PDB file of C-alpha atoms in Angstrom:
ATOM      1  CA  ARG A   1      37.076 -24.135   7.212  1.00  0.00           C
ATOM      2  CA  ILE A   2      34.068 -23.392   9.572  1.00  0.00           C
ATOM      3  CA  SER A   3      33.162 -26.180  11.917  1.00  0.00           C
ATOM      4  CA  VAL A   4      29.503 -26.667  12.489  1.00  0.00           C
ATOM      5  CA  ASP A   5      30.224 -28.210  15.850  1.00  0.00           C
ATOM      6  CA  MET A   6      31.754 -25.389  17.272  1.00  0.00           C
ATOM      7  CA  PRO A   7      29.493 -22.217  17.520  1.00  0.00           C
ATOM      8  CA  HIS A   8      32.690 -20.025  18.509  1.00  0.00           C
ATOM      9  CA  SER A   9      34.168 -20.977  15.233  1.00  0.00           C
ATOM     10  CA  ILE A  10      31.582 -18.445  13.568  1.00  0.00           C
ATOM     11  CA  ALA A  11      34.040 -15.526  14.331  1.00  0.00           C
ATOM     12  CA  CYS A  12      36.081 -16.289  11.217  1.00  0.00           C
ATOM     13  CA  HIS A  13      37.066 -14.350   8.142  1.00  0.00           C
ATOM     14  CA  ARG A  14      34.887 -12.929   5.382  1.00  0.00           C
ATOM     15  CA  ARG A  15      36.777 -15.269   2.972  1.00  0.00           C
ATOM     16  CA  GLU A  16      35.923 -18.138   4.793  1.00  0.00           C
ATOM     17  CA  ILE A  17      32.170 -17.455   4.766  1.00  0.00           C
ATOM     18  CA  MET A  18      32.300 -16.887   1.051  1.00  0.00           C
ATOM     19  CA  ALA A  19      34.005 -20.189   0.469  1.00  0.00           C
ATOM     20  CA  MET A  20      31.104 -21.869   2.085  1.00  0.00           C
ATOM     21  CA  SER A  21      29.231 -22.569  -1.164  1.00  0.00           C
ATOM     22  CA  CYS A  22      28.028 -26.068  -0.456  1.00  0.00           C
ATOM     23  CA  MET A  23      24.293 -26.315   0.304  1.00  0.00           C
ATOM     24  CA  THR A  24      24.886 -28.999   2.693  1.00  0.00           C
ATOM     25  CA  LYS A  25      27.332 -26.892   4.740  1.00  0.00           C
ATOM     26  CA  MET A  26      24.709 -24.127   4.843  1.00  0.00           C
ATOM     27  CA  GLN A  27      22.082 -26.376   5.985  1.00  0.00           C
ATOM     28  CA  ALA A  28      24.350 -27.779   8.600  1.00  0.00           C
ATOM     29  CA  MET A  29      24.736 -24.473  10.305  1.00  0.00           C
ATOM     30  CA  THR A  30      22.980 -24.278  13.643  1.00  0.00           C
ATOM     31  CA  ALA A  31      20.518 -21.342  14.702  1.00  0.00           C
ATOM     32  CA  SER A  32      23.117 -20.107  17.211  1.00  0.00           C
ATOM     33  CA  GLN A  33      25.735 -20.114  14.384  1.00  0.00           C
ATOM     34  CA  LEU A  34      23.657 -18.230  11.969  1.00  0.00           C
ATOM     35  CA  THR A  35      22.515 -15.486  14.617  1.00  0.00           C
ATOM     36  CA  ALA A  36      26.364 -15.140  15.471  1.00  0.00           C
ATOM     37  CA  LEU A  37      26.980 -14.055  11.815  1.00  0.00           C
ATOM     38  CA  SER A  38      28.289 -10.473  11.784  1.00  0.00           C
ATOM     39  CA  PRO A  39      27.183  -7.701   9.216  1.00  0.00           C
ATOM     40  CA  THR A  40      30.420  -8.306   7.265  1.00  0.00           C
ATOM     41  CA  GLN A  41      29.817 -12.008   7.043  1.00  0.00           C
ATOM     42  CA  MET A  42      26.280 -11.534   6.306  1.00  0.00           C
ATOM     43  CA  SER A  43      27.450  -9.530   3.324  1.00  0.00           C
ATOM     44  CA  GLY A  44      29.806 -12.304   2.236  1.00  0.00           C
ATOM     45  CA  LEU A  45      26.929 -14.735   1.627  1.00  0.00           C
ATOM     46  CA  SER A  46      25.904 -15.238  -1.948  1.00  0.00           C
ATOM     47  CA  ALA A  47      22.411 -15.444  -3.175  1.00  0.00           C
ATOM     48  CA  GLY A  48      22.855 -19.062  -3.711  1.00  0.00           C
ATOM     49  CA  GLN A  49      24.044 -19.602  -0.326  1.00  0.00           C
ATOM     50  CA  LEU A  50      21.115 -17.844   1.220  1.00  0.00           C
ATOM     51  CA  SER A  51      18.670 -19.846  -1.119  1.00  0.00           C
ATOM     52  CA  ALA A  52      20.087 -23.008   0.609  1.00  0.00           C
ATOM     53  CA  LEU A  53      18.698 -21.995   4.147  1.00  0.00           C
ATOM     54  CA  THR A  54      15.718 -23.969   5.237  1.00  0.00           C
ATOM     55  CA  ILE A  55      12.737 -22.215   6.747  1.00  0.00           C
ATOM     56  CA  SER A  56      13.915 -22.745  10.131  1.00  0.00           C
ATOM     57  CA  GLN A  57      17.303 -21.217   9.414  1.00  0.00           C
ATOM     58  CA  ILE A  58      15.725 -18.179   7.741  1.00  0.00           C
ATOM     59  CA  GLN A  59      13.342 -17.632  10.671  1.00  0.00           C
ATOM     60  CA  SER A  60      16.511 -17.791  12.997  1.00  0.00           C
ATOM     61  CA  LEU A  61      18.131 -14.618  11.487  1.00  0.00           C
ATOM     62  CA  SER A  62      17.561 -11.380  13.163  1.00  0.00           C
ATOM     63  CA  PRO A  63      15.933  -8.254  11.597  1.00  0.00           C
ATOM     64  CA  SER A  64      19.228  -6.382  11.844  1.00  0.00           C
ATOM     65  CA  GLN A  65      21.060  -9.229   9.974  1.00  0.00           C
ATOM     66  CA  LEU A  66      18.346  -9.102   7.149  1.00  0.00           C
ATOM     67  CA  SER A  67      18.616  -5.444   7.015  1.00  0.00           C
ATOM     68  CA  THR A  68      22.363  -5.885   5.860  1.00  0.00           C
ATOM     69  CA  LEU A  69      21.491  -7.888   2.736  1.00  0.00           C
ATOM     70  CA  ASN A  70      21.687  -6.146  -0.669  1.00  0.00           C
ATOM     71  CA  PRO A  71      19.382  -6.554  -3.652  1.00  0.00           C
ATOM     72  CA  ALA A  72      21.346  -9.198  -5.124  1.00  0.00           C
ATOM     73  CA  GLN A  73      21.358 -11.300  -1.969  1.00  0.00           C
ATOM     74  CA  LEU A  74      17.635 -10.726  -1.381  1.00  0.00           C
ATOM     75  CA  ALA A  75      17.141 -11.975  -5.000  1.00  0.00           C
ATOM     76  CA  GLY A  76      18.200 -15.337  -3.849  1.00  0.00           C
ATOM     77  CA  LEU A  77      15.431 -15.977  -1.491  1.00  0.00           C
ATOM     78  CA  SER A  78      12.512 -17.971  -2.848  1.00  0.00           C
ATOM     79  CA  PRO A  79       8.831 -16.842  -2.254  1.00  0.00           C
ATOM     80  CA  ALA A  80       8.553 -19.666   0.252  1.00  0.00           C
ATOM     81  CA  GLN A  81      11.454 -18.252   2.297  1.00  0.00           C
ATOM     82  CA  ILE A  82      10.074 -14.650   2.285  1.00  0.00           C
ATOM     83  CA  SER A  83       6.713 -16.085   3.366  1.00  0.00           C
ATOM     84  CA  ALA A  84       8.265 -17.631   6.222  1.00  0.00           C
ATOM     85  CA  LEU A  85       9.733 -14.422   7.732  1.00  0.00           C
ATOM     86  CA  ASN A  86       7.978 -13.009  10.720  1.00  0.00           C
ATOM     87  CA  ALA A  87       6.470  -9.640  11.249  1.00  0.00           C
ATOM     88  CA  SER A  88       9.524  -8.307  13.053  1.00  0.00           C
ATOM     89  CA  GLN A  89      11.873  -9.322  10.050  1.00  0.00           C
ATOM     90  CA  VAL A  90       9.718  -8.227   7.509  1.00  0.00           C
ATOM     91  CA  GLY A  91       9.377  -4.774   9.549  1.00  0.00           C
ATOM     92  CA  GLY A  92      13.240  -4.731   9.765  1.00  0.00           C
ATOM     93  CA  LEU A  93      13.670  -4.562   5.865  1.00  0.00           C
ATOM     94  CA  THR A  94      14.604  -1.081   4.623  1.00  0.00           C
ATOM     95  CA  ALA A  95      12.281   0.474   2.117  1.00  0.00           C
ATOM     96  CA  ILE A  96      15.184   0.089  -0.503  1.00  0.00           C
ATOM     97  CA  GLN A  97      15.153  -3.698   0.088  1.00  0.00           C
ATOM     98  CA  VAL A  98      11.357  -3.743  -0.039  1.00  0.00           C
ATOM     99  CA  ALA A  99      11.454  -1.911  -3.414  1.00  0.00           C
ATOM    100  CA  SER A 100      14.085  -4.414  -4.604  1.00  0.00           C
ATOM    101  CA  LEU A 101      11.843  -7.703  -4.020  1.00  0.00           C
ATOM    102  CA  SER A 102      10.437  -9.240  -7.124  1.00  0.00           C
ATOM    103  CA  PRO A 103       6.752  -9.036  -7.521  1.00  0.00           C
ATOM    104  CA  ASN A 104       6.389 -12.614  -6.726  1.00  0.00           C
ATOM    105  CA  GLN A 105       8.384 -12.397  -3.409  1.00  0.00           C
ATOM    106  CA  VAL A 106       6.039  -9.614  -2.359  1.00  0.00           C
ATOM    107  CA  ALA A 107       3.007 -11.558  -3.592  1.00  0.00           C
ATOM    108  CA  ALA A 108       4.134 -14.553  -1.270  1.00  0.00           C
ATOM    109  CA  MET A 109       3.900 -12.321   1.931  1.00  0.00           C
ATOM    110  CA  SER A 110       1.008 -13.322   4.254  1.00  0.00           C
ATOM    111  CA  THR A 111      -1.605 -10.934   5.294  1.00  0.00           C
ATOM    112  CA  THR A 112      -0.012 -10.793   8.720  1.00  0.00           C
ATOM    113  CA  GLN A 113       3.416  -9.658   6.991  1.00  0.00           C
ATOM    114  CA  VAL A 114       1.675  -7.121   4.776  1.00  0.00           C
ATOM    115  CA  SER A 115      -0.159  -5.611   7.785  1.00  0.00           C
ATOM    116  CA  SER A 116       3.329  -5.262   9.482  1.00  0.00           C
ATOM    117  CA  LEU A 117       4.733  -2.988   6.709  1.00  0.00           C
ATOM    118  CA  SER A 118       5.425   0.633   7.658  1.00  0.00           C
ATOM    119  CA  GLY A 119       4.548   3.884   6.005  1.00  0.00           C
ATOM    120  CA  PRO A 120       8.086   3.926   4.171  1.00  0.00           C
ATOM    121  CA  GLN A 121       8.004   0.297   3.087  1.00  0.00           C
ATOM    122  CA  VAL A 122       4.403   0.784   1.711  1.00  0.00           C
ATOM    123  CA  ASN A 123       5.323   3.828  -0.147  1.00  0.00           C
ATOM    124  CA  ALA A 124       8.291   1.884  -1.600  1.00  0.00           C
ATOM    125  CA  LEU A 125       6.106  -0.847  -3.411  1.00  0.00           C
ATOM    126  CA  SER A 126       6.305  -0.415  -7.182  1.00  0.00           C
ATOM    127  CA  ALA A 127       3.419  -0.672  -9.872  1.00  0.00           C
ATOM    128  CA  PRO A 128       4.517  -4.344 -10.774  1.00  0.00           C
ATOM    129  CA  GLN A 129       4.569  -5.490  -6.977  1.00  0.00           C
ATOM    130  CA  LEU A 130       1.221  -3.832  -6.266  1.00  0.00           C
ATOM    131  CA  ALA A 131      -0.299  -5.399  -9.312  1.00  0.00           C
ATOM    132  CA  LEU A 132       0.447  -9.090  -7.923  1.00  0.00           C
ATOM    133  CA  LEU A 133      -1.097  -8.182  -4.439  1.00  0.00           C
ATOM    134  CA  GLN A 134      -4.392  -9.665  -3.667  1.00  0.00           C
ATOM    135  CA  PRO A 135      -7.392  -7.890  -2.627  1.00  0.00           C
ATOM    136  CA  ALA A 136      -6.970  -9.457   0.812  1.00  0.00           C
ATOM    137  CA  GLN A 137      -3.459  -8.179   1.187  1.00  0.00           C
ATOM    138  CA  VAL A 138      -4.355  -4.824   0.145  1.00  0.00           C
ATOM    139  CA  GLY A 139      -7.091  -4.773   2.582  1.00  0.00           C
ATOM    140  CA  VAL A 140      -4.758  -5.026   5.692  1.00  0.00           C
ATOM    141  CA  ILE A 141      -2.393  -2.346   4.684  1.00  0.00           C
ATOM    142  CA  SER A 142      -3.000  -0.187   7.710  1.00  0.00           C
ATOM    143  CA  SER A 143      -0.768   2.777   6.168  1.00  0.00           C
ATOM    144  CA  LEU A 144      -2.734   3.310   2.981  1.00  0.00           C
ATOM    145  CA  GLY A 145      -2.417   6.812   3.316  1.00  0.00           C
ATOM    146  CA  ASN A 146       1.464   6.640   2.664  1.00  0.00           C
ATOM    147  CA  PHE A 147       0.818   5.433  -0.721  1.00  0.00           C
ATOM    148  CA  SER A 148       1.761   8.058  -3.414  1.00  0.00           C
ATOM    149  CA  PRO A 149      -1.079   9.268  -5.689  1.00  0.00           C
ATOM    150  CA  THR A 150       0.613   7.332  -8.381  1.00  0.00           C
ATOM    151  CA  GLN A 151       0.334   4.035  -6.356  1.00  0.00           C
ATOM    152  CA  VAL A 152      -3.348   4.595  -5.511  1.00  0.00           C
ATOM    153  CA  ALA A 153      -3.868   5.010  -9.193  1.00  0.00           C
ATOM    154  CA  GLU A 154      -2.378   1.657  -9.797  1.00  0.00           C
ATOM    155  CA  LEU A 155      -5.080  -0.165  -7.495  1.00  0.00           C
ATOM    156  CA  THR A 156      -7.571  -2.243  -9.470  1.00  0.00           C
ATOM    157  CA  PRO A 157     -11.130  -2.226  -8.649  1.00  0.00           C
ATOM    158  CA  SER A 158     -10.914  -5.529  -7.095  1.00  0.00           C
ATOM    159  CA  GLN A 159      -8.196  -4.476  -4.685  1.00  0.00           C
ATOM    160  CA  LEU A 160     -10.073  -1.245  -3.744  1.00  0.00           C
ATOM    161  CA  ALA A 161     -13.053  -3.361  -3.016  1.00  0.00           C
ATOM    162  CA  ALA A 162     -11.177  -4.954  -0.006  1.00  0.00           C
ATOM    163  CA  VAL A 163     -10.325  -1.365   1.381  1.00  0.00           C
ATOM    164  CA  SER A 164     -12.244  -0.403   4.334  1.00  0.00           C
ATOM    165  CA  PRO A 165     -13.880   2.991   4.901  1.00  0.00           C
ATOM    166  CA  ALA A 166     -11.262   3.578   7.766  1.00  0.00           C
ATOM    167  CA  GLN A 167      -8.531   3.153   5.159  1.00  0.00           C
ATOM    168  CA  ILE A 168     -10.286   5.379   2.428  1.00  0.00           C
ATOM    169  CA  ASN A 169     -10.447   8.236   5.226  1.00  0.00           C
ATOM    170  CA  GLN A 170      -6.643   7.994   5.182  1.00  0.00           C
ATOM    171  CA  LEU A 171      -6.319   9.175   1.638  1.00  0.00           C
ATOM    172  CA  SER A 172      -5.246  12.728   1.085  1.00  0.00           C
ATOM    173  CA  MET A 173      -6.690  15.121  -1.401  1.00  0.00           C
ATOM    174  CA  ALA A 174      -3.748  14.456  -3.779  1.00  0.00           C
ATOM    175  CA  GLN A 175      -4.464  10.619  -3.608  1.00  0.00           C
ATOM    176  CA  VAL A 176      -8.382  10.896  -4.186  1.00  0.00           C
ATOM    177  CA  SER A 177      -7.617  13.304  -7.043  1.00  0.00           C
ATOM    178  CA  SER A 178      -5.532  10.489  -8.717  1.00  0.00           C
ATOM    179  CA  LEU A 179      -8.463   8.025  -8.906  1.00  0.00           C
ATOM    180  CA  SER A 180      -9.716   7.158 -12.191  1.00  0.00           C
ATOM    181  CA  SER A 181     -13.387   7.098 -13.224  1.00  0.00           C
ATOM    182  CA  ALA A 182     -13.213   3.217 -13.154  1.00  0.00           C
ATOM    183  CA  GLN A 183     -11.886   3.158  -9.522  1.00  0.00           C
ATOM    184  CA  LEU A 184     -14.503   5.729  -8.449  1.00  0.00           C
ATOM    185  CA  GLN A 185     -17.238   3.854  -9.963  1.00  0.00           C
ATOM    186  CA  SER A 186     -16.132   0.695  -8.064  1.00  0.00           C
ATOM    187  CA  LEU A 187     -16.415   2.291  -4.576  1.00  0.00           C
ATOM    188  CA  THR A 188     -19.030   1.159  -2.433  1.00  0.00           C
ATOM    189  CA  PRO A 189     -21.555   3.423  -0.498  1.00  0.00           C
ATOM    190  CA  SER A 190     -19.907   2.680   2.607  1.00  0.00           C
ATOM    191  CA  GLN A 191     -16.446   3.376   1.158  1.00  0.00           C
ATOM    192  CA  VAL A 192     -17.595   6.644  -0.315  1.00  0.00           C
ATOM    193  CA  SER A 193     -18.802   7.558   3.184  1.00  0.00           C
ATOM    194  CA  GLY A 194     -15.272   7.297   4.484  1.00  0.00           C
ATOM    195  CA  LEU A 195     -14.155  10.033   1.981  1.00  0.00           C
ATOM    196  CA  SER A 196     -13.228  12.904   4.321  1.00  0.00           C
ATOM    197  CA  VAL A 197     -14.633  16.318   3.648  1.00  0.00           C
ATOM    198  CA  GLY A 198     -11.072  17.416   2.654  1.00  0.00           C
ATOM    199  CA  SER A 199     -10.716  14.765   0.165  1.00  0.00           C
ATOM    200  CA  LEU A 200     -14.199  15.511  -1.439  1.00  0.00           C
ATOM    201  CA  SER A 201     -13.069  18.909  -2.022  1.00  0.00           C
ATOM    202  CA  SER A 202     -10.252  17.694  -4.098  1.00  0.00           C
ATOM    203  CA  ILE A 203     -12.310  15.811  -6.765  1.00  0.00           C
ATOM    204  CA  THR A 204     -13.132  17.173 -10.083  1.00  0.00           C
ATOM    205  CA  PRO A 205     -16.570  17.680 -11.803  1.00  0.00           C
ATOM    206  CA  ASN A 206     -15.788  14.628 -14.121  1.00  0.00           C
ATOM    207  CA  GLN A 207     -14.747  12.529 -10.906  1.00  0.00           C
ATOM    208  CA  LEU A 208     -18.020  13.665  -9.228  1.00  0.00           C
ATOM    209  CA  ALA A 209     -19.995  12.471 -12.158  1.00  0.00           C
ATOM    210  CA  SER A 210     -18.128   8.891 -11.989  1.00  0.00           C
ATOM    211  CA  LEU A 211     -18.690   8.790  -8.262  1.00  0.00           C
ATOM    212  CA  THR A 212     -22.441   9.895  -8.136  1.00  0.00           C
ATOM    213  CA  VAL A 213     -23.346   7.282 -11.005  1.00  0.00           C
ATOM    214  CA  SER A 214     -22.710   4.415  -8.742  1.00  0.00           C
ATOM    215  CA  SER A 215     -23.138   5.570  -5.177  1.00  0.00           C
ATOM    216  CA  ALA A 216     -24.557   9.052  -4.717  1.00  0.00           C
ATOM    217  CA  HIS A 217     -27.932   7.805  -4.099  1.00  0.00           C
ATOM    218  CA  ALA A 218     -26.697   5.855  -1.031  1.00  0.00           C
ATOM    219  CA  GLN A 219     -24.247   8.655   0.553  1.00  0.00           C
ATOM    220  CA  ASP A 220     -25.122  10.495   3.420  1.00  0.00           C
ATOM    221  CA  PRO A 221     -27.382  13.352   2.194  1.00  0.00           C
ATOM    222  CA  ALA A 222     -25.165  15.995   3.874  1.00  0.00           C
ATOM    223  CA  ARG A 223     -22.134  14.771   2.065  1.00  0.00           C
ATOM    224  CA  VAL A 224     -24.040  15.244  -1.326  1.00  0.00           C
ATOM    225  CA  GLY A 225     -24.677  18.736  -0.108  1.00  0.00           C
ATOM    226  CA  ILE A 226     -21.039  19.291   0.345  1.00  0.00           C
ATOM    227  CA  ALA A 227     -20.437  18.184  -3.132  1.00  0.00           C
ATOM    228  CA  ALA A 228     -23.066  20.514  -4.403  1.00  0.00           C
ATOM    229  CA  GLU A 229     -21.553  23.338  -2.550  1.00  0.00           C
ATOM    230  CA  LEU A 230     -18.000  22.702  -3.940  1.00  0.00           C
ATOM    231  CA  PHE A 231     -19.170  22.653  -7.628  1.00  0.00           C
ATOM    232  CA  GLY A 232     -22.343  24.755  -7.658  1.00  0.00           C
ATOM    233  CA  GLU A 233     -25.607  23.075  -7.063  1.00  0.00           C
ATOM    234  CA  HIS A 234     -26.970  23.057 -10.766  1.00  0.00           C
ATOM    235  CA  ALA A 235     -23.568  21.670 -11.994  1.00  0.00           C
ATOM    236  CA  PHE A 236     -23.708  18.998  -9.472  1.00  0.00           C
ATOM    237  CA  LEU A 237     -27.192  17.952 -10.404  1.00  0.00           C
ATOM    238  CA  ALA A 238     -26.384  18.120 -14.044  1.00  0.00           C
ATOM    239  CA  ALA A 239     -23.272  15.747 -13.638  1.00  0.00           C
ATOM    240  CA  GLN A 240     -25.215  13.423 -11.298  1.00  0.00           C
ATOM    241  CA  ARG A 241     -28.417  13.000 -13.399  1.00  0.00           C
ATOM    242  CA  PRO A 242     -28.445  15.128 -16.407  1.00  0.00           C
ATOM    243  CA  CYS A 243     -32.038  13.900 -17.508  1.00  0.00           C
ATOM    244  CA  ASP A 244     -33.266  14.989 -14.145  1.00  0.00           C
ATOM    245  CA  VAL A 245     -32.362  18.758 -14.287  1.00  0.00           C
ATOM    246  CA  ASP A 246     -34.586  21.307 -15.788  1.00  0.00           C
ATOM    247  CA  HIS A 247     -32.099  23.760 -17.339  1.00  0.00           C
ATOM    248  CA  ASP A 248     -34.767  26.430 -17.388  1.00  0.00           C
ATOM    249  CA  ARG A 249     -35.384  25.763 -13.775  1.00  0.00           C
ATOM    250  CA  PRO A 250     -31.919  24.951 -12.151  1.00  0.00           C
ATOM    251  CA  HIS A 251     -33.152  24.856  -8.589  1.00  0.00           C
ATOM    252  CA  ARG A 252     -35.458  21.878  -9.288  1.00  0.00           C
ATOM    253  CA  ARG A 253     -34.046  18.921  -7.578  1.00  0.00           C
ATOM    254  CA  LEU A 254     -34.932  15.336  -6.295  1.00  0.00           C
ATOM    255  CA  PRO A 255     -35.819  14.345  -2.952  1.00  0.00           C
ATOM    256  CA  LEU A 256     -32.354  13.127  -2.220  1.00  0.00           C
ATOM    257  CA  GLU A 257     -30.806  16.487  -3.070  1.00  0.00           C
ATOM    258  CA  ARG A 258     -33.801  18.214  -1.363  1.00  0.00           C
ATOM    259  CA  GLN A 259     -32.473  16.691   1.929  1.00  0.00           C
ATOM    260  CA  ALA A 260     -28.991  17.590   1.261  1.00  0.00           C
ATOM    261  CA  VAL A 261     -29.270  21.152   0.125  1.00  0.00           C
ATOM    262  CA  GLY A 262     -31.710  23.438   1.866  1.00  0.00           C
ATOM    263  CA  SER A 263     -33.508  26.179  -0.078  1.00  0.00           C
ATOM    264  CA  THR A 264     -31.370  29.093   1.231  1.00  0.00           C
ATOM    265  CA  GLN A 265     -28.048  27.264   2.321  1.00  0.00           C
ATOM    266  CA  PHE A 266     -26.019  24.217   1.945  1.00  0.00           C
ATOM    267  CA  THR A 267     -25.269  21.695   4.457  1.00  0.00           C
ATOM    268  CA  ARG A 268     -21.704  21.237   5.617  1.00  0.00           C
ATOM    269  CA  VAL A 269     -20.444  18.535   7.636  1.00  0.00           C
ATOM    270  CA  GLU A 270     -17.231  19.181   9.617  1.00  0.00           C
TER     271      GLU A 270
END
């Protein structure tokens, strides 16, 4: 039996830790006793025992202790317990552990916790987990470039609305290529301006049509010129505003395109 009055008694056998099933016994443990638990002892705790820990007790556990918990143990933590973890504790979770969290556990994370997620942790988020993230949570993910193309395709228009131009700039060619027409149409002019020249070169004609319908008129004219160069000036104008293109006179264009595309050459922004 573990004595809660003697911190040194924490150095006990795994079977004694496993026998500690009573909630009152768990909650009676002091912070010093909890921090003294070895990896072997931590692995012996059941999901029920972990769920009995108070917020202050959860916060006393070190990142290395939390990193030893398996998916079944993590399942015992309530959303409230997850939301109580500090940035260091969240950062100490492995990508496998993050992937094993329930959507409700991930949704309970504060913006501070979400902003502390590393690239591998972000990459481990599943579609159900992403679906429950609030726009504000998505907006603080500093490593958006670590999303896979599949993850980027899962983001809703409202989630994308919270993404900054700087985050948009992190997207790779493959990530931009995964954006749907609905996602592209939801981008604001400032977000579109965040697209890198490299990512612009990855969009398809159909994506270009979706993009320009909502925001081409507010883009930097030089960027419009880049898109025109990539797809052919006449094809670009036809995708943007079919009714404004004279197919018998393909070089006819409106003022915005005239600023972006010179009479003899296209303007490229490096």
